[in-house]
mmCIF file of C-alpha atoms and ligand atoms in Angstrom:
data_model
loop_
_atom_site.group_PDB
_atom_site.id
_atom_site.type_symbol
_atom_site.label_atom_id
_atom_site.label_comp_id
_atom_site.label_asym_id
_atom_site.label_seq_id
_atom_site.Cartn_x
_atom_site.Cartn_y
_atom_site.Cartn_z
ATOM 1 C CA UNK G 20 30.683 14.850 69.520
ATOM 2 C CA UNK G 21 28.896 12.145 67.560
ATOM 3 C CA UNK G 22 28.489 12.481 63.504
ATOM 4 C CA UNK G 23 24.650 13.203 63.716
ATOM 5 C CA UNK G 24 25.240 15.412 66.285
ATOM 6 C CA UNK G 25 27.785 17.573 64.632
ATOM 7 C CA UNK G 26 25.664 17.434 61.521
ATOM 8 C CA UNK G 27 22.555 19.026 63.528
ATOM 9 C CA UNK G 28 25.068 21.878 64.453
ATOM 10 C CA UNK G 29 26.374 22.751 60.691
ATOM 11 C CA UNK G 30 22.403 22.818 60.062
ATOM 12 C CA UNK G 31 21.547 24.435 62.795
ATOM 13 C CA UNK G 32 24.531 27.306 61.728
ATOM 14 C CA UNK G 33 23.453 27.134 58.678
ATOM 15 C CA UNK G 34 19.747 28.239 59.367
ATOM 16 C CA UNK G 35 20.565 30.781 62.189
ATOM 17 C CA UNK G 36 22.492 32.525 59.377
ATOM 18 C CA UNK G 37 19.801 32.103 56.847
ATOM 19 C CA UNK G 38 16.991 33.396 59.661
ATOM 20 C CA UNK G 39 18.946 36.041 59.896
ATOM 21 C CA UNK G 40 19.125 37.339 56.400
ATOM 22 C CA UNK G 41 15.234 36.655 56.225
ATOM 23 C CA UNK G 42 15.121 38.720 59.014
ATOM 24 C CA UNK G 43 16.807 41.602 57.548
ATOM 25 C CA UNK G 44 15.030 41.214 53.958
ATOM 26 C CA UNK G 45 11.803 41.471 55.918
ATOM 27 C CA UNK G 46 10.525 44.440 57.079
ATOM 28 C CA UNK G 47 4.988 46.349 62.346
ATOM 29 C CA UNK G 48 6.457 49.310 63.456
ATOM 30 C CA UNK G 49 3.869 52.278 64.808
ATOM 31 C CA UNK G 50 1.303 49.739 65.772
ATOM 32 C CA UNK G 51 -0.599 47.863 68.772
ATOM 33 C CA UNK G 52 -1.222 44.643 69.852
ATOM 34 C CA UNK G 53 -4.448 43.637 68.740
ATOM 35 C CA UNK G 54 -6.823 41.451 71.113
ATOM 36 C CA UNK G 55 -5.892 37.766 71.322
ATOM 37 C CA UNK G 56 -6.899 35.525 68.657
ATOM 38 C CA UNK G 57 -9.182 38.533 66.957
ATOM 39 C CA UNK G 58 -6.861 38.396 63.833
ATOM 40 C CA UNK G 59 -7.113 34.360 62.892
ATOM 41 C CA UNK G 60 -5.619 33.805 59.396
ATOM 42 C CA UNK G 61 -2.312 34.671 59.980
ATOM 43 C CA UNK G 62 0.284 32.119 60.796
ATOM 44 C CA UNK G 63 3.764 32.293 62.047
ATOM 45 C CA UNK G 64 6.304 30.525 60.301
ATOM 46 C CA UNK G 65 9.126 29.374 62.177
ATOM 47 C CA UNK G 66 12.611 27.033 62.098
ATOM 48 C CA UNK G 67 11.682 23.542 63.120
ATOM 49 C CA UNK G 68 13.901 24.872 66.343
ATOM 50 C CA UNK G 69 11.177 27.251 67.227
ATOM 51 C CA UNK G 70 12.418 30.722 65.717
ATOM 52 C CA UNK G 71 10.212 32.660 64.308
ATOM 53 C CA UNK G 72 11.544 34.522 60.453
ATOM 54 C CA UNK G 73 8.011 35.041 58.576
ATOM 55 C CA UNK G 74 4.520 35.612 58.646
ATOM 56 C CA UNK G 75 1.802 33.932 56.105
ATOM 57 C CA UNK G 76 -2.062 33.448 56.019
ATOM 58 C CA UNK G 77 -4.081 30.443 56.109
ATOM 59 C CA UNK G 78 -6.207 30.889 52.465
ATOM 60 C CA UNK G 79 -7.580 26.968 52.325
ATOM 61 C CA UNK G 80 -7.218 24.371 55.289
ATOM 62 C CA UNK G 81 -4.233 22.562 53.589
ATOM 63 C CA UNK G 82 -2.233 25.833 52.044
ATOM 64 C CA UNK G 83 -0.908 28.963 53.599
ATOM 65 C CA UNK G 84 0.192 32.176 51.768
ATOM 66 C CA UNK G 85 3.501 34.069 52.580
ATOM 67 C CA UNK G 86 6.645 35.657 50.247
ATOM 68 C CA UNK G 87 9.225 33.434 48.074
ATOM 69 C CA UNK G 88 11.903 35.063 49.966
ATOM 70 C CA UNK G 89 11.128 32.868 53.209
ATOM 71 C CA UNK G 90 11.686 29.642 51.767
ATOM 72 C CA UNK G 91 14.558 27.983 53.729
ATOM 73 C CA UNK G 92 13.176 24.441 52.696
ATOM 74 C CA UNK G 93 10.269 22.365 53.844
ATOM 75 C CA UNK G 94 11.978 20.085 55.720
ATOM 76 C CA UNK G 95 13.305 23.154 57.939
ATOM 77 C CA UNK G 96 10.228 24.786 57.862
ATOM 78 C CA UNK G 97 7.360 24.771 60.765
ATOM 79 C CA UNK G 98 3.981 26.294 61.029
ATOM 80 C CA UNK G 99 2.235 27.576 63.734
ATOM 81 C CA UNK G 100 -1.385 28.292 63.327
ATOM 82 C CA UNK G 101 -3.689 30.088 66.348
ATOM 83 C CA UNK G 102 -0.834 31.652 67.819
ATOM 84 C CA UNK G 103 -0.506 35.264 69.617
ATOM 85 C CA UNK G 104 1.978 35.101 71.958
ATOM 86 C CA UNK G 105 4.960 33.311 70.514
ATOM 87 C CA UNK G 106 6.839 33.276 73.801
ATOM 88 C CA UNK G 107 3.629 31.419 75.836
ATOM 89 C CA UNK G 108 2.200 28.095 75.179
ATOM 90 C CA UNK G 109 -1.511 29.159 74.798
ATOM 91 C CA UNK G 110 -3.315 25.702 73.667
ATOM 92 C CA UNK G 111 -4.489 27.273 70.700
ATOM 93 C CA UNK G 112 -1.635 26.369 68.439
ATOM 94 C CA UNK G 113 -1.528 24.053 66.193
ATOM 95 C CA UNK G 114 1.844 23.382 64.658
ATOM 96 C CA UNK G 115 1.817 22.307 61.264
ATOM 97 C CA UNK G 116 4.483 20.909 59.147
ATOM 98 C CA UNK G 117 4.456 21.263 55.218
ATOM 99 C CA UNK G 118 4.990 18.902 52.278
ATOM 100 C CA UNK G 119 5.426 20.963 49.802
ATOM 101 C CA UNK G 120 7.126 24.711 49.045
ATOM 102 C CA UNK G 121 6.011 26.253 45.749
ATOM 103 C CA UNK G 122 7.746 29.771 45.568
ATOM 104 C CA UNK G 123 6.551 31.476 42.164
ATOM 105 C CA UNK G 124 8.706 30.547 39.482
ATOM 106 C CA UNK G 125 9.620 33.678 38.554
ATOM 107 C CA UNK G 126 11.114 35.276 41.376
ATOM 108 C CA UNK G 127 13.398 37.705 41.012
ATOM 109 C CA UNK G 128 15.478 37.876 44.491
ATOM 110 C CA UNK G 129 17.426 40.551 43.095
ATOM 111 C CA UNK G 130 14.289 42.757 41.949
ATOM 112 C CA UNK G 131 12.117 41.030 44.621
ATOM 113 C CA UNK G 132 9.385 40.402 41.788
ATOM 114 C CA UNK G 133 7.164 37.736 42.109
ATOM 115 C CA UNK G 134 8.209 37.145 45.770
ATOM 116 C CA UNK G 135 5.288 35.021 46.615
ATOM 117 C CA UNK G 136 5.401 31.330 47.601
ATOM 118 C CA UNK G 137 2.241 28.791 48.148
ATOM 119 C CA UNK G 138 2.959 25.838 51.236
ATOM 120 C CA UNK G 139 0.803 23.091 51.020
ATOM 121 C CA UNK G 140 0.646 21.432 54.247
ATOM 122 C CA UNK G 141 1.024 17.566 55.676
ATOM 123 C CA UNK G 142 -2.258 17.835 57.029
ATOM 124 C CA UNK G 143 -5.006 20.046 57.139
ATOM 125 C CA UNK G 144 -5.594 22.846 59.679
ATOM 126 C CA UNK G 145 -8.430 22.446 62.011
ATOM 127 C CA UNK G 146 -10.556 25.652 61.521
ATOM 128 C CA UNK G 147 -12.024 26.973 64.973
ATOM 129 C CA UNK G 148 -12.932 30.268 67.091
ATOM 130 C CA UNK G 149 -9.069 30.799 66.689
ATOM 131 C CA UNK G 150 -7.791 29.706 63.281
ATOM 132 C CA UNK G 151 -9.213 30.442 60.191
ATOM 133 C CA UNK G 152 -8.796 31.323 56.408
ATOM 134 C CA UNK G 153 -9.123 34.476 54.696
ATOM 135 C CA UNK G 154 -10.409 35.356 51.456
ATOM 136 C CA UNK G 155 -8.321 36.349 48.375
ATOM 137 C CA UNK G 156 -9.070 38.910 45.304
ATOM 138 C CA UNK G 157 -9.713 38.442 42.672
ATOM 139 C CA UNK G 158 -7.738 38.672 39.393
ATOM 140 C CA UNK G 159 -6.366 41.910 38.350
ATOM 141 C CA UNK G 160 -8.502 43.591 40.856
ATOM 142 C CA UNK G 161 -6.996 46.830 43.033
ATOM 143 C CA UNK G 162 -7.309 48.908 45.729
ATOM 144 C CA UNK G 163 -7.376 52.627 44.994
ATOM 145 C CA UNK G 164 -4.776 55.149 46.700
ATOM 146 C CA UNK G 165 -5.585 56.106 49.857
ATOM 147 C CA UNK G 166 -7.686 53.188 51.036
ATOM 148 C CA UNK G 167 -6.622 51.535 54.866
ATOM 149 C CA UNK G 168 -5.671 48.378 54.735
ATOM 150 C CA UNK G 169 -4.100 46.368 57.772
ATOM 151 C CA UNK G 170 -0.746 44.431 57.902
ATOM 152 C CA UNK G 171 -0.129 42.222 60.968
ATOM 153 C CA UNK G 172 2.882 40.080 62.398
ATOM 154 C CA UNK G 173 5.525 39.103 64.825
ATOM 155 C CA UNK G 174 8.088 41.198 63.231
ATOM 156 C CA UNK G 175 10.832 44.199 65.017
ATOM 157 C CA UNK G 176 8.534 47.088 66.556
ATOM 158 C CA UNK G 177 11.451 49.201 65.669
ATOM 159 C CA UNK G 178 13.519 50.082 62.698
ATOM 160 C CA UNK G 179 16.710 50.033 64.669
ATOM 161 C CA UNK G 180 16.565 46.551 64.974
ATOM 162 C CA UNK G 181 15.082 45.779 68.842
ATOM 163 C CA UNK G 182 13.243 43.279 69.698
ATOM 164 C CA UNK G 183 11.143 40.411 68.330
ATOM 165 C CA UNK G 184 7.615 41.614 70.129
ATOM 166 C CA UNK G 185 6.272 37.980 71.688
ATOM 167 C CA UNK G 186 2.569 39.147 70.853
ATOM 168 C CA UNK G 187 1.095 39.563 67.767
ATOM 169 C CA UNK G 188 0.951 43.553 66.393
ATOM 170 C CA UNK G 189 -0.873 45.326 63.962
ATOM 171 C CA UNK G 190 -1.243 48.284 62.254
ATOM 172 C CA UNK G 191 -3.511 50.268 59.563
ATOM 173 C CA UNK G 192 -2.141 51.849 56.667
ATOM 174 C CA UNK G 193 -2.774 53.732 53.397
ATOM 175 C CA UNK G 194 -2.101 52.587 49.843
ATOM 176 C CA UNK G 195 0.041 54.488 48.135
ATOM 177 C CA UNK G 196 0.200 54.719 44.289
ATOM 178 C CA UNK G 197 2.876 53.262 42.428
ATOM 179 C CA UNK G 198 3.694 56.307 40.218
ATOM 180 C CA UNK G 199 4.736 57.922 43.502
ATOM 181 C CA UNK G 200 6.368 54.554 45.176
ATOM 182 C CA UNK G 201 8.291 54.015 41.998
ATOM 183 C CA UNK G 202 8.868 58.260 41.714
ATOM 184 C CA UNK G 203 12.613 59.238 41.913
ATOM 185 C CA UNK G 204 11.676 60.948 45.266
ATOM 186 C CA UNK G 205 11.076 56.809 46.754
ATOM 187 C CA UNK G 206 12.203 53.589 45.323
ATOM 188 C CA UNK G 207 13.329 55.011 41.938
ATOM 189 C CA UNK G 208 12.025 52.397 38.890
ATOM 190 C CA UNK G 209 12.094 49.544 41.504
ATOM 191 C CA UNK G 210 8.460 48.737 41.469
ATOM 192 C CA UNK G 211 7.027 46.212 39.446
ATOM 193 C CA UNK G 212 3.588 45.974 38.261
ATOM 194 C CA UNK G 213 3.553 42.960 40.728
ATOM 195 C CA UNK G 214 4.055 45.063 43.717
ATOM 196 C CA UNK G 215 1.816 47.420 45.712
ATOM 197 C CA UNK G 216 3.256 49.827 48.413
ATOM 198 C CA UNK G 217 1.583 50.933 51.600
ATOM 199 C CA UNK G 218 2.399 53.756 54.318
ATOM 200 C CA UNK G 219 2.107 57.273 55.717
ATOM 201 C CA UNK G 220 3.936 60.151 53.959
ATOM 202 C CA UNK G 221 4.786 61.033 57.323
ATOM 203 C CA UNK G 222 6.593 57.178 57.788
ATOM 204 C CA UNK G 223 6.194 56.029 61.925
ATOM 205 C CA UNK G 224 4.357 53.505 60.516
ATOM 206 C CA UNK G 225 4.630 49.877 58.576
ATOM 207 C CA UNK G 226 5.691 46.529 58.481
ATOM 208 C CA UNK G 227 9.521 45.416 59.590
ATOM 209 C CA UNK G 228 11.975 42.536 60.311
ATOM 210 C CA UNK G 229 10.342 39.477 60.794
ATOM 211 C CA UNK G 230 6.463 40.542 59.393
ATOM 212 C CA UNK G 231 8.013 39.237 55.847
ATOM 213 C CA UNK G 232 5.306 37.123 53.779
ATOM 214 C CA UNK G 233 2.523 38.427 56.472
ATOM 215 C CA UNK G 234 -0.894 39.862 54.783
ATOM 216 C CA UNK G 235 -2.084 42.955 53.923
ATOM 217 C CA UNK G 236 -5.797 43.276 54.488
ATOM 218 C CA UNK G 237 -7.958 45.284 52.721
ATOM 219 C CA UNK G 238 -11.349 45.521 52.427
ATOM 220 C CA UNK G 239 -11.285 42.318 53.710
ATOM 221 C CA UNK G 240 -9.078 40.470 51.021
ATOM 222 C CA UNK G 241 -5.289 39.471 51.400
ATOM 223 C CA UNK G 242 -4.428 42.669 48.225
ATOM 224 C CA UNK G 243 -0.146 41.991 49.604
ATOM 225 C CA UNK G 244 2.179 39.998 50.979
ATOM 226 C CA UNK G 245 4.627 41.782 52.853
ATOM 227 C CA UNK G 246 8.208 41.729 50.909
ATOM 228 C CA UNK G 247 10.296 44.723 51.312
ATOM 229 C CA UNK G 248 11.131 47.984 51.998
ATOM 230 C CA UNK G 249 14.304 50.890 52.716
ATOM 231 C CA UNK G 250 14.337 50.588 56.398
ATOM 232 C CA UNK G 251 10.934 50.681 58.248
ATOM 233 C CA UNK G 252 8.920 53.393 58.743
ATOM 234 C CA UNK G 253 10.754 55.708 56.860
ATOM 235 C CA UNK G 254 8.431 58.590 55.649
ATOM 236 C CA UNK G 255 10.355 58.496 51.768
ATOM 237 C CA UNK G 256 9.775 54.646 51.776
ATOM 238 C CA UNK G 257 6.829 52.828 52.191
ATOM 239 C CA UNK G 258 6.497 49.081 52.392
ATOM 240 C CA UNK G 259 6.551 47.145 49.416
ATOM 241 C CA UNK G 260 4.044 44.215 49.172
ATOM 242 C CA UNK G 261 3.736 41.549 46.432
ATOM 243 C CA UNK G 262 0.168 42.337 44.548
ATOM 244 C CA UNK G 263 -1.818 38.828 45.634
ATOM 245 C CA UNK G 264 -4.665 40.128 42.897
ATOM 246 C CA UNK G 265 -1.782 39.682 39.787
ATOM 247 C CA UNK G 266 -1.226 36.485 40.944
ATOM 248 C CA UNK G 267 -4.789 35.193 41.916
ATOM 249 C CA UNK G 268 -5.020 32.680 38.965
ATOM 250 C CA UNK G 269 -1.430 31.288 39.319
ATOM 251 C CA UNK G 270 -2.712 30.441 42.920
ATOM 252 C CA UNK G 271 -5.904 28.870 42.020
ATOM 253 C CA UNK G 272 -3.902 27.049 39.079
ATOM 254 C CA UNK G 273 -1.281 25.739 41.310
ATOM 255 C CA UNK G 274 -4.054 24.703 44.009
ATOM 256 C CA UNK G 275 -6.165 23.025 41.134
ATOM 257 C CA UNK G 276 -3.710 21.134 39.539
ATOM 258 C CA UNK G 277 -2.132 19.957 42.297
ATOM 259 C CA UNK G 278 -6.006 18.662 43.524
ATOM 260 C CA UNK G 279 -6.417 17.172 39.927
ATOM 261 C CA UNK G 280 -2.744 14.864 40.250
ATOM 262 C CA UNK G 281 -4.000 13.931 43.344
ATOM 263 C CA UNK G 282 -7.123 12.663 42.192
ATOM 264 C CA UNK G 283 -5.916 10.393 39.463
ATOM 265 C CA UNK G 284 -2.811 9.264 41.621
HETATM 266 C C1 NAG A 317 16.559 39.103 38.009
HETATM 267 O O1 NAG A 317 16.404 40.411 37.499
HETATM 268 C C2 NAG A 317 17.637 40.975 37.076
HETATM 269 C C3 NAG A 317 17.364 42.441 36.717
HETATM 270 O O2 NAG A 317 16.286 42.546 35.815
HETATM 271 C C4 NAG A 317 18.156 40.164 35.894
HETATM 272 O O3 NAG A 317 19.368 40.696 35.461
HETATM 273 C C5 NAG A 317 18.354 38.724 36.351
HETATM 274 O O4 NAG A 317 18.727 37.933 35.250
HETATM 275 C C6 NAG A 317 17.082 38.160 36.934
HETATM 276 N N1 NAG A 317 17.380 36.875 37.527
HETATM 277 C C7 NAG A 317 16.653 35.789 37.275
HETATM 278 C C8 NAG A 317 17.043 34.554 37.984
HETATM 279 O O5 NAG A 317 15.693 35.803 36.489
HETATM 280 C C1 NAG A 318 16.960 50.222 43.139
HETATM 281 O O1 NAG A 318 17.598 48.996 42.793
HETATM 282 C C2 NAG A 318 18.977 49.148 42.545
HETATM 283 C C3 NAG A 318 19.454 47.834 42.004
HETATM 284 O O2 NAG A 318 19.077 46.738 42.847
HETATM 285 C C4 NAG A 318 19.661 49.581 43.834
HETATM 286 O O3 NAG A 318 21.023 49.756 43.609
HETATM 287 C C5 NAG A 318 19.059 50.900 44.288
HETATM 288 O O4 NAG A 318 19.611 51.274 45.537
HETATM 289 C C6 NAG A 318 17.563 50.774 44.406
HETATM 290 N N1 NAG A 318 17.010 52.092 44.708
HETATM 291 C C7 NAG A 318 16.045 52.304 45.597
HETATM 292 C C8 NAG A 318 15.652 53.733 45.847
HETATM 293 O O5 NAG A 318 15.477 51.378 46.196
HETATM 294 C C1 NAG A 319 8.846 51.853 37.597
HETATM 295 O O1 NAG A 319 9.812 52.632 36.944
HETATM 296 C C2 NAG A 319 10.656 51.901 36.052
HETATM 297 C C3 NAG A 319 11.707 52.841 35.532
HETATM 298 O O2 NAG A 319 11.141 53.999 35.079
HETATM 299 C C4 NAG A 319 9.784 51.294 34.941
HETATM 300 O O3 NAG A 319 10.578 50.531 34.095
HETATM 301 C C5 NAG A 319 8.718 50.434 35.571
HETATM 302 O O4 NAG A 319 7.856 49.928 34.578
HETATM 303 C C6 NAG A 319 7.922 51.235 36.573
HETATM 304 N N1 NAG A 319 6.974 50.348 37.241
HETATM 305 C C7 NAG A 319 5.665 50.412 37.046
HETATM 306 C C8 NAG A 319 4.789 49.423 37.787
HETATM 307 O O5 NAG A 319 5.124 51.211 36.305
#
């Protein structure tokens, strides 16, 4: 075996290894497989082999949305835009690569705070009947207990691990309220005020393995970013998103500036 060739492999074993942790960090389970293409600004985010580990959302034609915890490095990193089956070639895609990674600065991968992460891409998406971009909220804004919000992705369709599904799912669920996602009867002080939780008392429904950095939807606003959980599905635990509304100015900011450097370069 040559030297580049060997050096693909330690890569290669490198990233299978980091896929899989993402894989196990991230956490639909409970839901359907919505009609192609009906659900446009979510991307899948994949190795530059072709695995799938994360979701994210298209929120401006050169930057996509998704959770710290999937950064494995731009130059690993692909993105696949106006996709629904991952398995089948559909001539819909468009594969994107990105120049830049900006997780937040201060995530926390031990408290999972701040786990969101901006990628601005090489080139620009093409927006069409099958890609688009979805809007954001605004600063400080919330959604009240109770309200149904939707989280999509490619992730496990089972808590006991199973398989990847090929087609996009999708599923509605509640907010819950923090006191009682941060209550000793659920995650027990682990919430931050940067995170919002969704799911059913009764569990049998959420996000799992694989949906990680993926959007919650609600009222037609990305309100979370899918970043962790106990299990999936579990009726003590609901899913744990990253509040996009505490960090809608750091977003604009980083967008912004990085417009304003390129204008006087
Ligand atoms: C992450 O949070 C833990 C617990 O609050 C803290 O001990 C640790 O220093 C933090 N790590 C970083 C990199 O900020
Ligand atoms: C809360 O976080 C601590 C420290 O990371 C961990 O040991 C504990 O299991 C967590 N508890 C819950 C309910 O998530
Ligand atoms: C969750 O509970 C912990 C421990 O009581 C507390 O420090 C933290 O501020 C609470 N989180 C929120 C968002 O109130």
């Amino acid at each position: 075996m040559n030297l580049p060739a060997l050096l693909q492999c330690i890569l290669l074993e490198l990233l299978t290894v980091n896929c899989q942790q993402l894989l196990m960090q991230g956490r639909i389970v409970g839901g359907y497989a919505p009609a192609p293409h009906s659900i446009k600004y979510i991307v899948s985010i994949q190795s530059t082999t072709g695995q799938h580990f994360c979701g994210g959302t298209l929120i401006n034609k050169y930057w996509v949305l998704t959770a710290a915890h999937c950064n494995i490095g731009a130059e690993r990193t692909m993105i696949v835009a106006g996709d629904y089956s991952l398995s089948m070639y559909e001539g819909t895609e468009q594969f994107l690569r990105p120049h830049l990674l900006i997780p937040h600065p201060k995530y926390n991968s031990t408290t999972n705070n701040a786990d969101i992460m901006l990628i601005k891409l090489k080139a620009p998406a093409f927006l069409n009947s099958y890609v688009s971009i979805a809007p954001l909220p605004r600063q400080g804004s919330s959604v009240a207990e109770g309200r149904v919000c939707r989280v999509s992705g490619w992730g496990y369709t089972s808590s006991s691990g199973g398989q990847i599904p090929s087609t996009l799912h999708t599923v509605k669920l509640p907010i819950v309220s923090t006191s009682k996602c941060n209550s000793t009867d659920s995650f027990n002080g682990n919430i931050t005020a940067n995170m919002i939780c969704a799911g059913y008392s009764t569990g049998g429904k959420d996000a799992c393995r694989g949906d990680s950095g993926g959007p919650l939807v609600c009222e037609g606003r990305v309100y979370g970013v899918v970043s962790w959980g106990n299990g999936c599905a579990d009726a003590k635990y609901p899913g744990v998103y990253t509040s996009v509304s505490k960090f809608r100015k750091w977003i604009d900011n980083t967008i912004y500036s990085f417009y304003g450097r390129c204008l006087t370069n």
